[in-house]
CSV table of C-alpha atoms in Angstrom, one decimal:
chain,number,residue,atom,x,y,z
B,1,UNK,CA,-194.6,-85.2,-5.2
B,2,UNK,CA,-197.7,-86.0,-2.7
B,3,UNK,CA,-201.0,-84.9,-4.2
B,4,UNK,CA,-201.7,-82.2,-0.9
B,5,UNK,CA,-198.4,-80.4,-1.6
B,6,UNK,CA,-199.4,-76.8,-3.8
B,7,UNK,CA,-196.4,-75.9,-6.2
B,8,UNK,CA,-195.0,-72.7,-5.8
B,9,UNK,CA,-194.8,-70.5,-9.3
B,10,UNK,CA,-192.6,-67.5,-7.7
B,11,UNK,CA,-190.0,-70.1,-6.2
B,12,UNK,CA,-190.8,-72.4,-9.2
B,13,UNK,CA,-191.9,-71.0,-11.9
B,14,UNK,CA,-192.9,-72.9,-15.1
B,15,UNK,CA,-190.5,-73.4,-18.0
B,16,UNK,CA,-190.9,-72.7,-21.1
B,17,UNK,CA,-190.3,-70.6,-24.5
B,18,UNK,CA,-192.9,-68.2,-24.3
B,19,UNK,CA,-192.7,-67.5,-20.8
B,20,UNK,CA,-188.8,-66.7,-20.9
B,21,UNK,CA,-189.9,-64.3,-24.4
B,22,UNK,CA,-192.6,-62.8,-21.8
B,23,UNK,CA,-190.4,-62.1,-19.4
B,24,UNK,CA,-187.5,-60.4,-22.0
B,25,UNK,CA,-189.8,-58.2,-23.1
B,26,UNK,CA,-191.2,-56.8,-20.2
B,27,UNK,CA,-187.7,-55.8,-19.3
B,28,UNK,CA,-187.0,-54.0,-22.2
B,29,UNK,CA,-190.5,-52.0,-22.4
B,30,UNK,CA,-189.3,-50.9,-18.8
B,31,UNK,CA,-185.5,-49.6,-20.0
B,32,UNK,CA,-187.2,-47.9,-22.2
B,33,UNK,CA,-189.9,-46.1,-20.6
B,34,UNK,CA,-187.1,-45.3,-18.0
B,35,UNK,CA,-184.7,-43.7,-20.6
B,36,UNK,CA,-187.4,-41.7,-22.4
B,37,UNK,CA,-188.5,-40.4,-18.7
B,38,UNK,CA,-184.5,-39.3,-18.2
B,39,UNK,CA,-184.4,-37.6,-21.9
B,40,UNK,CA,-187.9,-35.7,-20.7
B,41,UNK,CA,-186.6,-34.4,-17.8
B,42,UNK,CA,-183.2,-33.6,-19.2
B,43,UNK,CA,-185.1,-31.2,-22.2
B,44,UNK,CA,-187.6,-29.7,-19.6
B,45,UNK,CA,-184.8,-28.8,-17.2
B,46,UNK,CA,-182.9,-27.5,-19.9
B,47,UNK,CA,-186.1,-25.0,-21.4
B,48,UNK,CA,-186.3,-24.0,-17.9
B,49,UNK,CA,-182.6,-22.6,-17.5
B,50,UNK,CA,-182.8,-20.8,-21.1
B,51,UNK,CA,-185.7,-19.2,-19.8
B,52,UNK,CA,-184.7,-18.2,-16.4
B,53,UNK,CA,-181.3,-16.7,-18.2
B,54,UNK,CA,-180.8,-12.7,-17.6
B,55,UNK,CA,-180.2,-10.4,-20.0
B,56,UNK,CA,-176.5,-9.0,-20.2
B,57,UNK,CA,-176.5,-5.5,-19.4
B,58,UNK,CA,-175.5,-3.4,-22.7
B,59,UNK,CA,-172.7,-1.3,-22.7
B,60,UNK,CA,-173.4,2.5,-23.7
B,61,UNK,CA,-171.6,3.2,-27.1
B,62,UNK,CA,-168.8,6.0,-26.8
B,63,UNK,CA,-167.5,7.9,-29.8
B,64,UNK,CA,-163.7,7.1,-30.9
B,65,UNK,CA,-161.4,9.9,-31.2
B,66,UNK,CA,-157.9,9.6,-32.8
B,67,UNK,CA,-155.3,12.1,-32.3
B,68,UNK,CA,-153.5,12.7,-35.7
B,69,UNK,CA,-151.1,14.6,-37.4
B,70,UNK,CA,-151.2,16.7,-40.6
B,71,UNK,CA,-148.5,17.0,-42.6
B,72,UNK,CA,-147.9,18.5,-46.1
B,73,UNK,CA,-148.0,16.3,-48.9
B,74,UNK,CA,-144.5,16.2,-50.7
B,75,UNK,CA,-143.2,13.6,-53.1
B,76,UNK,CA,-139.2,12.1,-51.9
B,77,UNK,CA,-137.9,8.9,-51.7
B,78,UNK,CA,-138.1,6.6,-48.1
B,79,UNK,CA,-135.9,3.8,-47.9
B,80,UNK,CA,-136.4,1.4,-45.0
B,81,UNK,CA,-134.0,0.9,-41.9
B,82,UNK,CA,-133.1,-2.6,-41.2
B,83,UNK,CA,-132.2,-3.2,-37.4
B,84,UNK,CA,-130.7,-6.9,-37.6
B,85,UNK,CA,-128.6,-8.2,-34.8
B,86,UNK,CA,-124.5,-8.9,-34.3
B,87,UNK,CA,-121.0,-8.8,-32.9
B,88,UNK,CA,-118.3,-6.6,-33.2
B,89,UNK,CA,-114.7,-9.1,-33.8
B,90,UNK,CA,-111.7,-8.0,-34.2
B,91,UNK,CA,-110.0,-8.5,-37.5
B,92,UNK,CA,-106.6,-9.9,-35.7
B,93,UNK,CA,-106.6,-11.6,-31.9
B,94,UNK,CA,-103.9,-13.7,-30.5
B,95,UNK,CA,-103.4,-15.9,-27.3
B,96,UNK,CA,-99.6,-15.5,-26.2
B,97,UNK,CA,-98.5,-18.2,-24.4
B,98,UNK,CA,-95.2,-19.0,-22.3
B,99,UNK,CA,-92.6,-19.7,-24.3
B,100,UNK,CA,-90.3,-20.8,-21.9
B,101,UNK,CA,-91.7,-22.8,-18.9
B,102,UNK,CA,-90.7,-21.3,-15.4
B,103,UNK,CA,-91.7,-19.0,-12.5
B,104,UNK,CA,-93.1,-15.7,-12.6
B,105,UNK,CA,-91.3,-12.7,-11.5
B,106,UNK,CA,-93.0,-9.7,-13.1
B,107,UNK,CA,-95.9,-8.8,-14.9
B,108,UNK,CA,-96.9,-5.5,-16.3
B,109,UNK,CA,-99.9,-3.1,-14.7
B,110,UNK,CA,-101.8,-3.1,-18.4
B,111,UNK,CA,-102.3,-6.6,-18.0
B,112,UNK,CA,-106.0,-6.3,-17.3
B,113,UNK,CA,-109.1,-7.0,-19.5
B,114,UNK,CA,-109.8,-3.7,-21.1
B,115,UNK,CA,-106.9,-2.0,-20.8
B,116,UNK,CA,-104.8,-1.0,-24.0
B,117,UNK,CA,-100.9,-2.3,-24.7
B,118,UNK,CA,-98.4,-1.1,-27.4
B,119,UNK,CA,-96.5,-3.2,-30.0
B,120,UNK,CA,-93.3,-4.2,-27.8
B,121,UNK,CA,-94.4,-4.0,-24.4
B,122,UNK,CA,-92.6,-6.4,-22.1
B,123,UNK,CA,-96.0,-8.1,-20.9
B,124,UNK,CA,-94.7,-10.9,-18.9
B,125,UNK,CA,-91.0,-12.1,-17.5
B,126,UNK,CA,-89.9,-15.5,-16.4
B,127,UNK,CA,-87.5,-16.6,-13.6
B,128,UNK,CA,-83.8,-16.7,-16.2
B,129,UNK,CA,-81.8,-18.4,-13.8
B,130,UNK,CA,-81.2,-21.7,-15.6
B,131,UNK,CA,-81.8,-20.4,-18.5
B,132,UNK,CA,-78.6,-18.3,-18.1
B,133,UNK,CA,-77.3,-21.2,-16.5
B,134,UNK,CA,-77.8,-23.0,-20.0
B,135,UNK,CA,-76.6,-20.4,-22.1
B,136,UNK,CA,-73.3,-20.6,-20.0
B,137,UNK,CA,-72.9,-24.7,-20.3
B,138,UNK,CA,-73.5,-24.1,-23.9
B,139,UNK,CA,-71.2,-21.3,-24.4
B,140,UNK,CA,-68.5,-23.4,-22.2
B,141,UNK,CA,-68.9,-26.7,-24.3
B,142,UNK,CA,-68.4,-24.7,-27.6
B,143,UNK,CA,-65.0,-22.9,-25.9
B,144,UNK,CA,-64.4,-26.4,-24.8
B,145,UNK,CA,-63.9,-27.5,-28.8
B,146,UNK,CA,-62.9,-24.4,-30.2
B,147,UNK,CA,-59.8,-25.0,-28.2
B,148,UNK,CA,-59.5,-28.8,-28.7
B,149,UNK,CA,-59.9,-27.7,-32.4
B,150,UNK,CA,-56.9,-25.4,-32.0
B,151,UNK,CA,-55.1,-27.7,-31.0
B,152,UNK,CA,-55.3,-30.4,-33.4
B,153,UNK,CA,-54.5,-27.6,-35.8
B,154,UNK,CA,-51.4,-27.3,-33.8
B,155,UNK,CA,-50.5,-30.7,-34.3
B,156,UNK,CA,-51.3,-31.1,-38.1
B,157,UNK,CA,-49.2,-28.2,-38.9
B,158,UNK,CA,-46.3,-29.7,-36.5
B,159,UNK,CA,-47.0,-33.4,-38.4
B,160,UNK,CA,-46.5,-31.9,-42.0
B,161,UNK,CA,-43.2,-30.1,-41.0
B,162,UNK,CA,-42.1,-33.1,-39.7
B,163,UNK,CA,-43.3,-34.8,-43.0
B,164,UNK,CA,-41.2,-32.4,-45.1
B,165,UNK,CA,-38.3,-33.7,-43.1
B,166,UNK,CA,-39.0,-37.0,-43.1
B,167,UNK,CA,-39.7,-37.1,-47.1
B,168,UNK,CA,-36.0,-35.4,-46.9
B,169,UNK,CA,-34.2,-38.2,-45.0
B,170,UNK,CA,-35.8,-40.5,-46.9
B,171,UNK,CA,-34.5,-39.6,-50.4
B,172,UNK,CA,-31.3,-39.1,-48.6
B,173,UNK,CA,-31.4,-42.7,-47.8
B,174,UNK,CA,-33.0,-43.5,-51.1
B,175,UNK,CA,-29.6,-41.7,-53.0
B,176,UNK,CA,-27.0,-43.6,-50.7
B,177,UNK,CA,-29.1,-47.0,-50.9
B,178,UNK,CA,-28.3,-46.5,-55.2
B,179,UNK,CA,-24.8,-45.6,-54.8
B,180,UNK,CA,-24.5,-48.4,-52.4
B,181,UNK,CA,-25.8,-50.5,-54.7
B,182,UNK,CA,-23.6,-49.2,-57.6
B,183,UNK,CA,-20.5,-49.6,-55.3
B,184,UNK,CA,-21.8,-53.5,-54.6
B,185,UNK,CA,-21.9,-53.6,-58.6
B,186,UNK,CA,-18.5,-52.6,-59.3
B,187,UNK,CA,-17.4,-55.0,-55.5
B,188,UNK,CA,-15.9,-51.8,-53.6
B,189,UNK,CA,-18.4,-52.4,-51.5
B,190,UNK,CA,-20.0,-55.6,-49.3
B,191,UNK,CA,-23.6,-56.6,-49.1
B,192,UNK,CA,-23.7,-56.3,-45.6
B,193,UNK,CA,-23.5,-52.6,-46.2
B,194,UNK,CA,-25.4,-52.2,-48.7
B,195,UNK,CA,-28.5,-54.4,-46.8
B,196,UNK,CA,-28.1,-52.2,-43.9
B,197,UNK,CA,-28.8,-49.3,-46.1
B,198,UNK,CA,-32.1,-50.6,-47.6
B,199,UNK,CA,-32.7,-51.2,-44.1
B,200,UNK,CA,-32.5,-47.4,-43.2
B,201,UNK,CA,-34.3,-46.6,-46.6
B,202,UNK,CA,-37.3,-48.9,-45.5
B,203,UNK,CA,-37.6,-47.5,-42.0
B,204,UNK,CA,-37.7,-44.1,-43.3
B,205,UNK,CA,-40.1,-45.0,-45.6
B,206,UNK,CA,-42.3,-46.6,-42.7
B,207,UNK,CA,-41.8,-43.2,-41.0
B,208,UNK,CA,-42.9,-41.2,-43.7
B,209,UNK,CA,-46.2,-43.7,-44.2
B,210,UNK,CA,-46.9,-43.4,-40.6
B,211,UNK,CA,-46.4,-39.7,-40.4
B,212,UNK,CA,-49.1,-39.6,-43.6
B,213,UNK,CA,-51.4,-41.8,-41.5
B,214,UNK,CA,-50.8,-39.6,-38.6
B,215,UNK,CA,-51.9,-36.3,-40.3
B,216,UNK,CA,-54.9,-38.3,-41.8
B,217,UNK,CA,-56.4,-39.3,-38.3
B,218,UNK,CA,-55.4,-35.5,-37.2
B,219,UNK,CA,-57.9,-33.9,-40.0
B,220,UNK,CA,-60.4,-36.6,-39.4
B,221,UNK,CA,-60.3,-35.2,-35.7
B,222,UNK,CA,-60.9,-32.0,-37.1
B,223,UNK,CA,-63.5,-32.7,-39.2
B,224,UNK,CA,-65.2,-34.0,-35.9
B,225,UNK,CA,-64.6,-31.3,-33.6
B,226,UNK,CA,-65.7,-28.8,-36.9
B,227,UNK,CA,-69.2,-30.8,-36.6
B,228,UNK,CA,-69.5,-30.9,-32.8
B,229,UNK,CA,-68.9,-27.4,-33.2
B,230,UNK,CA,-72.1,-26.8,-35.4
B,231,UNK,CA,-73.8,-28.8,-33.3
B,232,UNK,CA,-72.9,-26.7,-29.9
B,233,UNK,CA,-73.4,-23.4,-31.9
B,234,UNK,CA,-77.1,-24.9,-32.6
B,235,UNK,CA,-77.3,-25.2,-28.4
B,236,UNK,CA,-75.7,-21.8,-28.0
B,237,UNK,CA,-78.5,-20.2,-30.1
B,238,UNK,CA,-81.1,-22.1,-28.4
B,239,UNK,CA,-79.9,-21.9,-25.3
B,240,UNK,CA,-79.7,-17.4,-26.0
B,241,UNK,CA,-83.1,-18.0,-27.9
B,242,UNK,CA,-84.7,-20.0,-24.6
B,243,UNK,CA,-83.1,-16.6,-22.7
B,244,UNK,CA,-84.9,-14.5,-24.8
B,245,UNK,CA,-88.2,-16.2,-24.5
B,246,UNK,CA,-88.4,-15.4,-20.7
B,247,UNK,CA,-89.9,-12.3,-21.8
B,248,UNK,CA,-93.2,-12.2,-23.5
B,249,UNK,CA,-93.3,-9.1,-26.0
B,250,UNK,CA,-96.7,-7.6,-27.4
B,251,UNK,CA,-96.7,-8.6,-31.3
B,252,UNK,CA,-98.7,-4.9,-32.0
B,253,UNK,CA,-100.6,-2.9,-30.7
B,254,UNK,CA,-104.4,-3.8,-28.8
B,255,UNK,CA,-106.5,-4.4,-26.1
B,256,UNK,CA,-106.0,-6.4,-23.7
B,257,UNK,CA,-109.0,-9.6,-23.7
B,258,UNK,CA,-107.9,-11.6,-20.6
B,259,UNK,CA,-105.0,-12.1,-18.7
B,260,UNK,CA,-104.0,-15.1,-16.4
B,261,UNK,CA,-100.3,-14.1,-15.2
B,262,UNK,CA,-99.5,-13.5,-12.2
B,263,UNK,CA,-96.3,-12.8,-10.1
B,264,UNK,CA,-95.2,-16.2,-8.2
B,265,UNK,CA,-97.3,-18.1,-10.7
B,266,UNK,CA,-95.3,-21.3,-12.1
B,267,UNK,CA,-96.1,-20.4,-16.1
B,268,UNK,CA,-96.0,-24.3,-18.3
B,269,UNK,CA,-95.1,-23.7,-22.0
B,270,UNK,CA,-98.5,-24.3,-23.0
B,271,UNK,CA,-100.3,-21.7,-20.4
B,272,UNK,CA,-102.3,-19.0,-22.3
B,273,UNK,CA,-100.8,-15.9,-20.0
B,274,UNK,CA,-102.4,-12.8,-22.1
B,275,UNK,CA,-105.3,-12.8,-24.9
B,276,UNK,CA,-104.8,-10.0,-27.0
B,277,UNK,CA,-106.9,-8.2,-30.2
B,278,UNK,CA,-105.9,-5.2,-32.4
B,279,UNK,CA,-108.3,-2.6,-32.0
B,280,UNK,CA,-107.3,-1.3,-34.9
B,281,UNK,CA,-109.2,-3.6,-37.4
B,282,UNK,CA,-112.8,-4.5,-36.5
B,283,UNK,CA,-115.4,-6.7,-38.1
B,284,UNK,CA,-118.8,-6.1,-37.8
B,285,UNK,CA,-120.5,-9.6,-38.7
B,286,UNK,CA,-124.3,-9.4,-39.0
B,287,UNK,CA,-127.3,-12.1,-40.5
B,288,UNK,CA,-129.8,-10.5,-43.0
B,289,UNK,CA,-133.0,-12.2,-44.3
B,290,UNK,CA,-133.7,-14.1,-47.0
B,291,UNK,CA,-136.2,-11.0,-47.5
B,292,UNK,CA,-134.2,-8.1,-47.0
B,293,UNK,CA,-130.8,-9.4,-48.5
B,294,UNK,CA,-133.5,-9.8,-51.6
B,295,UNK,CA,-134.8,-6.3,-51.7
B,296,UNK,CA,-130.9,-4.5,-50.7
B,297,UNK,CA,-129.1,-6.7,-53.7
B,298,UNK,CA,-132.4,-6.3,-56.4
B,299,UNK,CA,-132.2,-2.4,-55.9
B,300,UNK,CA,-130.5,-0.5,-58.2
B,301,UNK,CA,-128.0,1.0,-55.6
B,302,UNK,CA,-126.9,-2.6,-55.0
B,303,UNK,CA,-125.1,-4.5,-51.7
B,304,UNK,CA,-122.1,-2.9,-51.6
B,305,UNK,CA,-121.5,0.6,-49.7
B,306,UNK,CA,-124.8,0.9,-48.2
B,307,UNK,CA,-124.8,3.3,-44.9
B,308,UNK,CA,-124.2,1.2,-41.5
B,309,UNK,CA,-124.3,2.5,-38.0
């Protein structure tokens, strides 16, 4: 650097230890002095509000005055009411549903929530035109082998009177084959005779076999047309059953819960039509707590028959 030129310390200033210590400290005196001067102000502005506060105004004191009731002194025994919360069910309810799948075609008046029903009441009725239509077919199919039955009764008893005769031919050709034989025996007779006797003796005797086999075919007929019949009885009785079960009957006697029947309606065989409950048998259901249940069941006049409203 030239000799003339003067060094600047504020754009320059000297390095060193000390003078960076200098310097540190200087700034923290000053954060100091600054924070006490905040905390001054802060406890002299607060003395000044505490003192400038006003005084609440003081109520005047009035005199309480309670309204009682004076009763004699008498000793009795109090028991406490418990007011608990519950439902009213009915002891009995049942959902009738269609029993037989069809069309509505009338519906009784009562069938409205609220309104009471007795024990046989014709409550709903289904359209019964197939099902008489089925009870007829069934009825018709078990006529049908009644009378095929009949018959082969007919036959059997014609095939064993023709048995008895054919058992009687045959001995009689059976007795003339021996003499024949005998004659053959003694030569006042050919063989050429007596072969055309065995001949009759074994076609009666074919006869007779066949006439055995006949009647055993005939009763094994029967004993099929005896289990069709069981069978078609079966469809008969479902068939007057199904009939029957186009009218929903009330079981007993209740109130009406809901009803969903309608005339026109198309009614499946799993459609609740009428909810139902017998008003006869109620059930009051209530919760107690673990408190009161205590005290009721401890005292000496027990759970059991206490007074409910």
């Amino acid at each position: 650097q030239p000799e003339n030129t003067v060094a600047d310390p504020i754009q320059h200033p000297p390095k060193g230890p000390l003078l960076r210590a200098a310097i540190w400290t200087i700034k923290s005196g000053l954060q100091l002095l600054l924070m006490g001067a905040v905390l001054a102000g802060s406890v002299y502005l607060m003395r000044d509000l505490i003192a400038s506060k006003l005084e609440p105004r003081k109520r005047p004191v009035f005199q309480s005055v309670f309204t009682v009731e004076a009763v004699q002194v008498e000793v009795a025994n109090h028991q406490p009411v418990f007011s608990v919360f519950g439902t009213v069910v009915a002891a009995r309810d049942v959902e009738l549903r269609a029993l037989s799948a069809g069309e509505i075609t009338a519906a009784n008046p009562s069938l409205q929530a609220g309104k009471r029903v007795s024990a046989g009441d014709v409550l709903v009725e289904i359209d019964t035109f197939q099902y008489e239509g089925a009870v007829a077919e069934a009825r018709a199919n078990l006529a049908e082998v009644e009378a095929r039955l009949a018959e082969k009764n007919v036959r059997i008893s014609g095939a064993e009177s023709e048995l008895e005769g054919t058992r009687n031919q045959l001995a009689i050709a059976e007795n003339d084959l021996r003499r024949a034989e005998q004659l053959l025996e003694h030569g006042t007779l050919n063989r050429k005779d007596v072969e055309n006797r065995r001949l009759t003796f074994n076609e009666r005797e074919l006869a007779l076999t066949q006439r055995l086999n006949n009647i055993k075919v005939e009763k094994a007929g029967v004993a099929q047309l005896k289990a069709q019949m069981e069978r078609l009885d079966w469809r008969v009785k479902q068939a007057e059953r199904n009939l029957e079960n186009t009218k929903l009957v009330a079981p007993f006697s209740g109130i009406v819960s809901a009803a969903n029947a309608e005339v026109g309606r198309n009614a499946n065989g799993n459609d609740v039509l009428v909810s139902l409950y017998d008003d006869g048998q109620l059930d009051v259901r209530f919760t107690l707590t673990d408190s009161q249940f205590g005290r009721l069941s401890a005292s000496k006049d027990g759970l059991c028959g206490r007074p409910v409203v």
